[in-house]
mmCIF file of C-alpha atoms and ligand atoms in Angstrom:
data_model
loop_
_atom_site.group_PDB
_atom_site.id
_atom_site.type_symbol
_atom_site.label_atom_id
_atom_site.label_comp_id
_atom_site.label_asym_id
_atom_site.label_seq_id
_atom_site.Cartn_x
_atom_site.Cartn_y
_atom_site.Cartn_z
ATOM 1 C CA MET L 22 -43.373 -24.045 1.712
ATOM 2 C CA ALA L 23 -41.676 -22.560 4.778
ATOM 3 C CA THR L 24 -43.689 -20.097 6.752
ATOM 4 C CA ARG L 25 -42.421 -16.581 7.309
ATOM 5 C CA THR L 26 -41.338 -17.367 10.814
ATOM 6 C CA GLU L 27 -39.397 -20.496 9.651
ATOM 7 C CA GLN L 28 -37.678 -18.366 6.997
ATOM 8 C CA LEU L 29 -36.730 -15.740 9.548
ATOM 9 C CA THR L 30 -35.251 -18.288 11.966
ATOM 10 C CA ARG L 31 -33.212 -19.728 9.080
ATOM 11 C CA ALA L 32 -31.712 -16.319 8.113
ATOM 12 C CA ALA L 33 -28.024 -16.085 8.619
ATOM 13 C CA ILE L 34 -28.016 -12.340 8.592
ATOM 14 C CA ARG L 35 -30.792 -9.849 9.245
ATOM 15 C CA VAL L 36 -29.986 -6.177 9.067
ATOM 16 C CA ALA L 37 -32.553 -3.460 9.547
ATOM 17 C CA GLY L 38 -32.078 0.248 9.206
ATOM 18 C CA LEU L 39 -28.243 0.100 9.609
ATOM 19 C CA THR L 40 -26.452 3.451 9.594
ATOM 20 C CA ARG L 41 -22.817 4.140 10.122
ATOM 21 C CA ALA L 42 -20.966 7.468 10.096
ATOM 22 C CA TYR L 43 -17.402 8.556 10.707
ATOM 23 C CA GLY L 44 -17.754 12.061 12.148
ATOM 24 C CA ASP L 45 -20.219 13.870 9.863
ATOM 25 C CA ARG L 46 -19.659 11.558 6.953
ATOM 26 C CA VAL L 47 -22.462 9.092 6.551
ATOM 27 C CA ILE L 48 -21.227 5.890 4.982
ATOM 28 C CA LEU L 49 -24.106 3.533 5.440
ATOM 29 C CA GLU L 50 -27.568 5.043 5.388
ATOM 30 C CA GLY L 51 -30.378 2.689 6.329
ATOM 31 C CA ILE L 52 -29.204 -0.733 5.036
ATOM 32 C CA ASP L 53 -31.774 -3.513 5.101
ATOM 33 C CA LEU L 54 -30.519 -6.902 4.255
ATOM 34 C CA GLU L 55 -31.480 -10.443 4.820
ATOM 35 C CA ILE L 56 -29.341 -13.409 3.879
ATOM 36 C CA PRO L 57 -30.788 -16.935 4.237
ATOM 37 C CA ALA L 58 -28.869 -19.687 5.825
ATOM 38 C CA GLY L 59 -26.418 -21.241 3.492
ATOM 39 C CA GLN L 60 -26.565 -18.476 0.834
ATOM 40 C CA PHE L 61 -23.402 -17.366 -0.829
ATOM 41 C CA VAL L 62 -23.565 -13.575 -1.367
ATOM 42 C CA ALA L 63 -20.922 -11.358 -2.949
ATOM 43 C CA LEU L 64 -20.839 -7.691 -2.079
ATOM 44 C CA LEU L 65 -19.597 -5.265 -4.742
ATOM 45 C CA GLY L 66 -19.255 -1.508 -4.643
ATOM 46 C CA ARG L 67 -16.963 1.215 -5.628
ATOM 47 C CA SER L 68 -13.846 1.860 -3.507
ATOM 48 C CA GLY L 69 -14.954 3.790 -0.528
ATOM 49 C CA SER L 70 -18.595 2.845 -0.842
ATOM 50 C CA GLY L 71 -18.624 1.241 2.610
ATOM 51 C CA LYS L 72 -18.156 -2.501 1.988
ATOM 52 C CA SER L 73 -15.613 -2.925 4.728
ATOM 53 C CA THR L 74 -17.644 -0.737 7.005
ATOM 54 C CA LEU L 75 -20.582 -3.000 6.543
ATOM 55 C CA LEU L 76 -18.595 -6.191 7.051
ATOM 56 C CA ARG L 77 -16.988 -4.745 10.253
ATOM 57 C CA ALA L 78 -20.394 -3.767 11.607
ATOM 58 C CA LEU L 79 -21.679 -7.345 10.913
ATOM 59 C CA ALA L 80 -18.515 -8.822 12.584
ATOM 60 C CA GLY L 81 -18.932 -6.493 15.610
ATOM 61 C CA LEU L 82 -15.519 -5.085 14.853
ATOM 62 C CA ASP L 83 -16.509 -1.391 14.333
ATOM 63 C CA HIS L 84 -16.026 0.144 17.799
ATOM 64 C CA GLY L 85 -15.890 3.964 17.775
ATOM 65 C CA VAL L 86 -18.047 4.488 14.641
ATOM 66 C CA ARG L 87 -21.350 6.099 15.091
ATOM 67 C CA GLY L 88 -24.494 4.209 14.062
ATOM 68 C CA THR L 89 -27.990 2.827 14.554
ATOM 69 C CA GLY L 90 -30.001 -0.107 13.354
ATOM 70 C CA THR L 91 -30.339 -3.807 14.320
ATOM 71 C CA ILE L 92 -27.991 -6.691 13.220
ATOM 72 C CA THR L 93 -28.846 -10.329 13.893
ATOM 73 C CA ILE L 94 -26.205 -12.917 13.122
ATOM 74 C CA PRO L 95 -25.630 -16.509 14.284
ATOM 75 C CA ASP L 96 -23.372 -17.601 17.162
ATOM 76 C CA ARG L 97 -20.707 -19.170 14.973
ATOM 77 C CA VAL L 98 -19.311 -16.476 12.718
ATOM 78 C CA SER L 99 -15.806 -16.424 11.134
ATOM 79 C CA VAL L 100 -14.093 -13.612 9.551
ATOM 80 C CA ALA L 101 -11.332 -13.510 6.837
ATOM 81 C CA PHE L 102 -9.379 -10.549 5.476
ATOM 82 C CA GLN L 103 -7.132 -9.728 2.575
ATOM 83 C CA ASP L 104 -4.052 -10.537 4.590
ATOM 84 C CA SER L 105 -4.146 -13.810 6.443
ATOM 85 C CA ARG L 106 -3.560 -12.331 9.923
ATOM 86 C CA LEU L 107 -1.757 -15.493 11.035
ATOM 87 C CA LEU L 108 0.137 -14.955 14.156
ATOM 88 C CA PRO L 109 3.798 -15.007 13.085
ATOM 89 C CA TRP L 110 5.011 -16.664 16.425
ATOM 90 C CA LYS L 111 2.542 -19.629 16.114
ATOM 91 C CA ARG L 112 3.010 -22.657 13.800
ATOM 92 C CA LEU L 113 0.297 -23.339 11.224
ATOM 93 C CA SER L 114 -1.436 -25.938 13.332
ATOM 94 C CA ASP L 115 -1.556 -23.628 16.305
ATOM 95 C CA ASN L 116 -2.911 -20.753 14.200
ATOM 96 C CA VAL L 117 -5.706 -22.931 12.935
ATOM 97 C CA ILE L 118 -6.432 -24.256 16.394
ATOM 98 C CA LEU L 119 -7.201 -20.611 17.506
ATOM 99 C CA GLY L 120 -10.154 -20.700 15.108
ATOM 100 C CA ALA L 121 -11.525 -23.717 17.035
ATOM 101 C CA LYS L 122 -12.167 -21.374 19.940
ATOM 102 C CA GLY L 123 -11.479 -23.789 22.773
ATOM 103 C CA SER L 124 -13.425 -26.778 21.351
ATOM 104 C CA PRO L 125 -12.367 -29.934 23.189
ATOM 105 C CA ASP L 126 -11.396 -31.640 19.857
ATOM 106 C CA ALA L 127 -9.601 -28.508 18.612
ATOM 107 C CA GLY L 128 -6.453 -30.537 17.746
ATOM 108 C CA PRO L 129 -7.962 -33.163 15.462
ATOM 109 C CA ARG L 130 -10.396 -30.627 13.958
ATOM 110 C CA SER L 131 -7.531 -28.351 12.940
ATOM 111 C CA LEU L 132 -5.713 -31.207 11.329
ATOM 112 C CA THR L 133 -8.798 -32.067 9.298
ATOM 113 C CA ALA L 134 -9.254 -28.379 8.272
ATOM 114 C CA ILE L 135 -5.545 -28.138 7.352
ATOM 115 C CA ALA L 136 -5.983 -31.200 5.092
ATOM 116 C CA GLU L 137 -9.155 -29.795 3.583
ATOM 117 C CA VAL L 138 -7.289 -26.716 2.314
ATOM 118 C CA GLY L 139 -4.526 -28.866 0.870
ATOM 119 C CA LEU L 140 -1.875 -28.096 3.462
ATOM 120 C CA ALA L 141 -1.431 -31.578 5.056
ATOM 121 C CA GLY L 142 2.228 -32.032 5.934
ATOM 122 C CA ARG L 143 2.810 -28.340 6.595
ATOM 123 C CA GLU L 144 1.256 -28.362 10.110
ATOM 124 C CA ARG L 145 4.543 -27.290 11.765
ATOM 125 C CA ALA L 146 5.447 -24.601 9.299
ATOM 126 C CA TRP L 147 5.787 -20.986 10.486
ATOM 127 C CA PRO L 148 3.595 -18.396 8.633
ATOM 128 C CA HIS L 149 6.690 -16.835 7.013
ATOM 129 C CA GLN L 150 7.507 -20.215 5.461
ATOM 130 C CA LEU L 151 4.163 -20.244 3.621
ATOM 131 C CA SER L 152 3.530 -18.573 0.332
ATOM 132 C CA GLY L 153 0.835 -15.811 0.042
ATOM 133 C CA GLY L 154 -1.669 -18.361 -1.391
ATOM 134 C CA GLU L 155 -0.772 -20.928 1.278
ATOM 135 C CA GLN L 156 -1.248 -18.364 4.013
ATOM 136 C CA GLN L 157 -4.728 -17.539 2.594
ATOM 137 C CA ARG L 158 -5.476 -21.270 2.599
ATOM 138 C CA ALA L 159 -4.428 -21.400 6.307
ATOM 139 C CA ALA L 160 -6.615 -18.464 6.989
ATOM 140 C CA LEU L 161 -9.547 -20.383 5.328
ATOM 141 C CA ALA L 162 -8.693 -23.448 7.563
ATOM 142 C CA ARG L 163 -8.848 -21.210 10.603
ATOM 143 C CA ALA L 164 -12.074 -19.653 9.531
ATOM 144 C CA LEU L 165 -13.841 -22.943 8.837
ATOM 145 C CA VAL L 166 -12.443 -25.133 11.665
ATOM 146 C CA ASN L 167 -15.351 -24.056 13.943
ATOM 147 C CA ASP L 168 -17.922 -24.940 11.297
ATOM 148 C CA PRO L 169 -19.274 -21.505 11.098
ATOM 149 C CA GLU L 170 -22.937 -20.687 10.153
ATOM 150 C CA LEU L 171 -21.697 -17.444 8.602
ATOM 151 C CA LEU L 172 -18.433 -16.513 6.910
ATOM 152 C CA LEU L 173 -17.626 -12.933 6.471
ATOM 153 C CA ALA L 174 -14.710 -12.307 4.042
ATOM 154 C CA ASP L 175 -13.279 -9.005 3.030
ATOM 155 C CA GLU L 176 -11.368 -9.342 -0.201
ATOM 156 C CA PRO L 177 -9.635 -12.537 0.880
ATOM 157 C CA PHE L 178 -8.026 -13.105 -2.482
ATOM 158 C CA GLY L 179 -7.258 -9.517 -3.244
ATOM 159 C CA ALA L 180 -3.517 -9.806 -2.843
ATOM 160 C CA LEU L 181 -3.123 -12.999 -4.782
ATOM 161 C CA ASP L 182 -1.977 -13.444 -8.381
ATOM 162 C CA ALA L 183 -4.732 -14.312 -10.953
ATOM 163 C CA LEU L 184 -3.862 -18.019 -11.215
ATOM 164 C CA THR L 185 -3.723 -18.616 -7.390
ATOM 165 C CA ARG L 186 -6.900 -16.646 -7.146
ATOM 166 C CA ILE L 187 -8.694 -19.054 -9.469
ATOM 167 C CA LYS L 188 -7.404 -22.041 -7.453
ATOM 168 C CA MET L 189 -8.701 -20.295 -4.289
ATOM 169 C CA HIS L 190 -12.148 -19.905 -5.877
ATOM 170 C CA GLU L 191 -12.346 -23.584 -6.536
ATOM 171 C CA LEU L 192 -11.216 -24.390 -2.988
ATOM 172 C CA LEU L 193 -13.665 -21.927 -1.481
ATOM 173 C CA ARG L 194 -16.582 -23.282 -3.469
ATOM 174 C CA ASP L 195 -15.653 -26.816 -2.466
ATOM 175 C CA LEU L 196 -15.298 -25.875 1.222
ATOM 176 C CA VAL L 197 -18.656 -23.958 1.207
ATOM 177 C CA GLN L 198 -20.339 -26.846 -0.389
ATOM 178 C CA ARG L 199 -19.077 -29.142 2.304
ATOM 179 C CA HIS L 200 -19.650 -26.832 5.360
ATOM 180 C CA ARG L 201 -22.664 -24.930 4.055
ATOM 181 C CA PRO L 202 -22.146 -21.606 5.940
ATOM 182 C CA ALA L 203 -23.789 -18.492 4.602
ATOM 183 C CA VAL L 204 -21.100 -16.360 3.013
ATOM 184 C CA LEU L 205 -20.795 -12.595 2.602
ATOM 185 C CA LEU L 206 -17.760 -12.073 0.341
ATOM 186 C CA VAL L 207 -16.518 -8.532 -0.233
ATOM 187 C CA THR L 208 -14.847 -8.238 -3.626
ATOM 188 C CA HIS L 209 -13.774 -5.722 -6.215
ATOM 189 C CA ASP L 210 -13.803 -8.458 -8.910
ATOM 190 C CA VAL L 211 -17.029 -8.655 -10.786
ATOM 191 C CA ASP L 212 -16.088 -12.007 -12.397
ATOM 192 C CA GLU L 213 -15.122 -13.379 -8.934
ATOM 193 C CA ALA L 214 -18.563 -12.371 -7.675
ATOM 194 C CA ILE L 215 -20.488 -13.939 -10.583
ATOM 195 C CA VAL L 216 -18.408 -17.206 -10.645
ATOM 196 C CA LEU L 217 -18.772 -17.855 -6.902
ATOM 197 C CA ALA L 218 -21.955 -16.356 -5.548
ATOM 198 C CA ASP L 219 -25.653 -17.333 -5.494
ATOM 199 C CA ARG L 220 -26.475 -13.639 -5.299
ATOM 200 C CA VAL L 221 -24.642 -10.424 -5.890
ATOM 201 C CA ILE L 222 -25.445 -7.124 -4.187
ATOM 202 C CA VAL L 223 -23.973 -3.697 -4.975
ATOM 203 C CA LEU L 224 -23.483 -1.093 -2.282
ATOM 204 C CA ASP L 225 -24.180 2.389 -3.754
ATOM 205 C CA ASN L 226 -24.689 5.713 -1.979
ATOM 206 C CA GLY L 227 -24.893 4.007 1.475
ATOM 207 C CA ALA L 228 -27.582 1.641 0.454
ATOM 208 C CA VAL L 229 -28.131 -1.723 -1.273
ATOM 209 C CA GLY L 230 -28.514 -0.892 -4.990
ATOM 210 C CA GLU L 231 -28.520 -3.939 -7.389
ATOM 211 C CA ASP L 232 -29.540 -7.246 -5.774
ATOM 212 C CA ILE L 233 -29.133 -9.965 -8.412
ATOM 213 C CA THR L 234 -29.669 -13.662 -8.163
ATOM 214 C CA ILE L 235 -27.077 -15.677 -10.308
ATOM 215 C CA ASP L 236 -29.074 -18.390 -11.694
ATOM 216 C CA LEU L 237 -26.420 -20.494 -13.226
ATOM 217 C CA PRO L 238 -25.181 -24.001 -12.233
ATOM 218 C CA HIS L 239 -21.810 -24.661 -10.623
ATOM 219 C CA PRO L 240 -18.995 -25.062 -11.517
ATOM 220 C CA ARG L 241 -19.008 -21.830 -13.540
ATOM 221 C CA ALA L 242 -16.207 -21.090 -15.935
ATOM 222 C CA TYR L 243 -14.774 -17.612 -16.426
ATOM 223 C CA GLY L 244 -15.195 -17.658 -20.119
ATOM 224 C CA ASP L 245 -18.844 -18.958 -20.022
ATOM 225 C CA HIS L 246 -20.877 -16.635 -22.204
ATOM 226 C CA HIS L 247 -23.793 -16.908 -19.749
ATOM 227 C CA LEU L 248 -21.900 -14.713 -17.399
ATOM 228 C CA ALA L 249 -21.732 -11.822 -19.834
ATOM 229 C CA GLU L 250 -25.191 -10.484 -19.154
ATOM 230 C CA TYR L 251 -24.613 -10.469 -15.383
ATOM 231 C CA ARG L 252 -21.212 -8.879 -15.880
ATOM 232 C CA GLY L 253 -22.768 -6.098 -18.067
ATOM 233 C CA ARG L 254 -25.478 -5.270 -15.524
ATOM 234 C CA LEU L 255 -23.117 -5.272 -12.561
ATOM 235 C CA LEU L 256 -20.503 -3.127 -14.272
ATOM 236 C CA ALA L 257 -23.215 -0.609 -15.117
ATOM 237 C CA ALA L 258 -24.369 -0.648 -11.441
ATOM 238 C CA LEU L 259 -20.726 0.145 -10.580
ATOM 239 C CA GLY L 260 -20.598 3.036 -13.032
ATOM 240 C CA VAL L 261 -18.365 1.308 -15.607
ATOM 241 C CA VAL L 262 -19.456 1.507 -19.122
ATOM 242 C CA PRO L 263 -18.219 -1.601 -20.933
ATOM 243 C CA ALA L 264 -16.106 -0.766 -23.998
ATOM 244 C CA GLU L 265 -17.656 -1.467 -27.456
ATOM 245 C CA VAL L 266 -16.523 -4.668 -29.034
HETATM 246 P P1 ATP I 10 -12.408 -0.392 -0.691
HETATM 247 O O1 ATP I 10 -13.102 -1.015 -1.796
HETATM 248 O O2 ATP I 10 -11.309 0.628 -1.068
HETATM 249 O O3 ATP I 10 -11.807 -1.404 0.385
HETATM 250 P P2 ATP I 10 -14.761 0.078 0.947
HETATM 251 O O4 ATP I 10 -15.953 -0.001 0.179
HETATM 252 O O5 ATP I 10 -14.440 -1.176 1.745
HETATM 253 O O6 ATP I 10 -13.531 0.486 0.069
HETATM 254 P P3 ATP I 10 -14.700 1.487 3.550
HETATM 255 O O7 ATP I 10 -13.375 0.938 4.040
HETATM 256 O O8 ATP I 10 -15.910 0.784 4.173
HETATM 257 O O9 ATP I 10 -14.878 1.317 1.914
HETATM 258 O O10 ATP I 10 -14.704 3.015 3.745
HETATM 259 C C1 ATP I 10 -15.866 3.739 3.436
HETATM 260 C C2 ATP I 10 -15.551 5.225 3.673
HETATM 261 O O11 ATP I 10 -15.329 5.407 5.110
HETATM 262 C C3 ATP I 10 -14.327 5.759 2.943
HETATM 263 O O12 ATP I 10 -14.589 6.985 2.442
HETATM 264 C C4 ATP I 10 -13.300 5.733 4.091
HETATM 265 O O13 ATP I 10 -12.423 6.825 3.847
HETATM 266 C C5 ATP I 10 -14.118 6.010 5.338
HETATM 267 N N1 ATP I 10 -13.501 5.435 6.525
HETATM 268 C C6 ATP I 10 -13.273 4.173 6.694
HETATM 269 N N2 ATP I 10 -12.756 3.825 7.926
HETATM 270 C C7 ATP I 10 -12.648 5.144 8.525
HETATM 271 C C8 ATP I 10 -12.182 5.545 9.802
HETATM 272 N N3 ATP I 10 -11.769 4.722 10.625
HETATM 273 N N4 ATP I 10 -12.308 6.882 10.072
HETATM 274 C C9 ATP I 10 -12.802 7.766 9.131
HETATM 275 N N5 ATP I 10 -13.257 7.439 7.992
HETATM 276 C C10 ATP I 10 -13.141 6.119 7.662
HETATM 277 MG MG1 MG I 11 -12.718 -2.360 1.852
#
């Protein structure tokens, strides 16, 4: 069994006593969170509960907000958002190369990453020539090309139609299995959380409320009745009372 010290050095995220406030409005109030290396965590919470605020704090993208606490994250971190944030004046391959952050083999690595997300042959396409789903695939390629130890994603599939979203879930699981980063995925979608994650946490009143391990083998199907118990518990934590059936 790993000692406490080994476990700590293998943590991908360690957050202690994290607070964040916009003016007088306290959004995060003493968050303590530890995510081990390689763990896939989904973060749920009502709209406005502070999910994006937490993710931005972890990504170091929250300049100007007041706060205290400590955050430890690995060196190689990638971030993905609801819109792909591809640079419109760069071709697909050059957008993905940006994710390789100056690595000497950025060119070949980006080609591999593009193939991994199923976009081989589209390397010279401009972002506007890609569909919404393809743009998110490109964003995943850019996020994974530097082999991150941690992937932070804020509703990366939120703008996609239901069918494309399911395809993207399969792709993300596949990529995560291959690259083994720890993942913190912000989502509104309880089913997305249960189907993808090893663990689901719910942000409530500025703190981590529910923290549930999803103990089901992969791949998980949406209709699987084993998901129902987790779904009910998470919906209750989100303040949604399931309708009687
Ligand atoms: P959603 O699910 O709708 O994306 P969220 O959980 O990601 O919501 P945040 O974006 O983290 O919520 O916002 C948390 C709260 O902080 C909200 O009430 C929001 O209005 C407020 N907030 C966010 N950014 C700012 C800002 N730059 N200035 C002032 N208030 C802000
Ligand atoms: Mg948000």
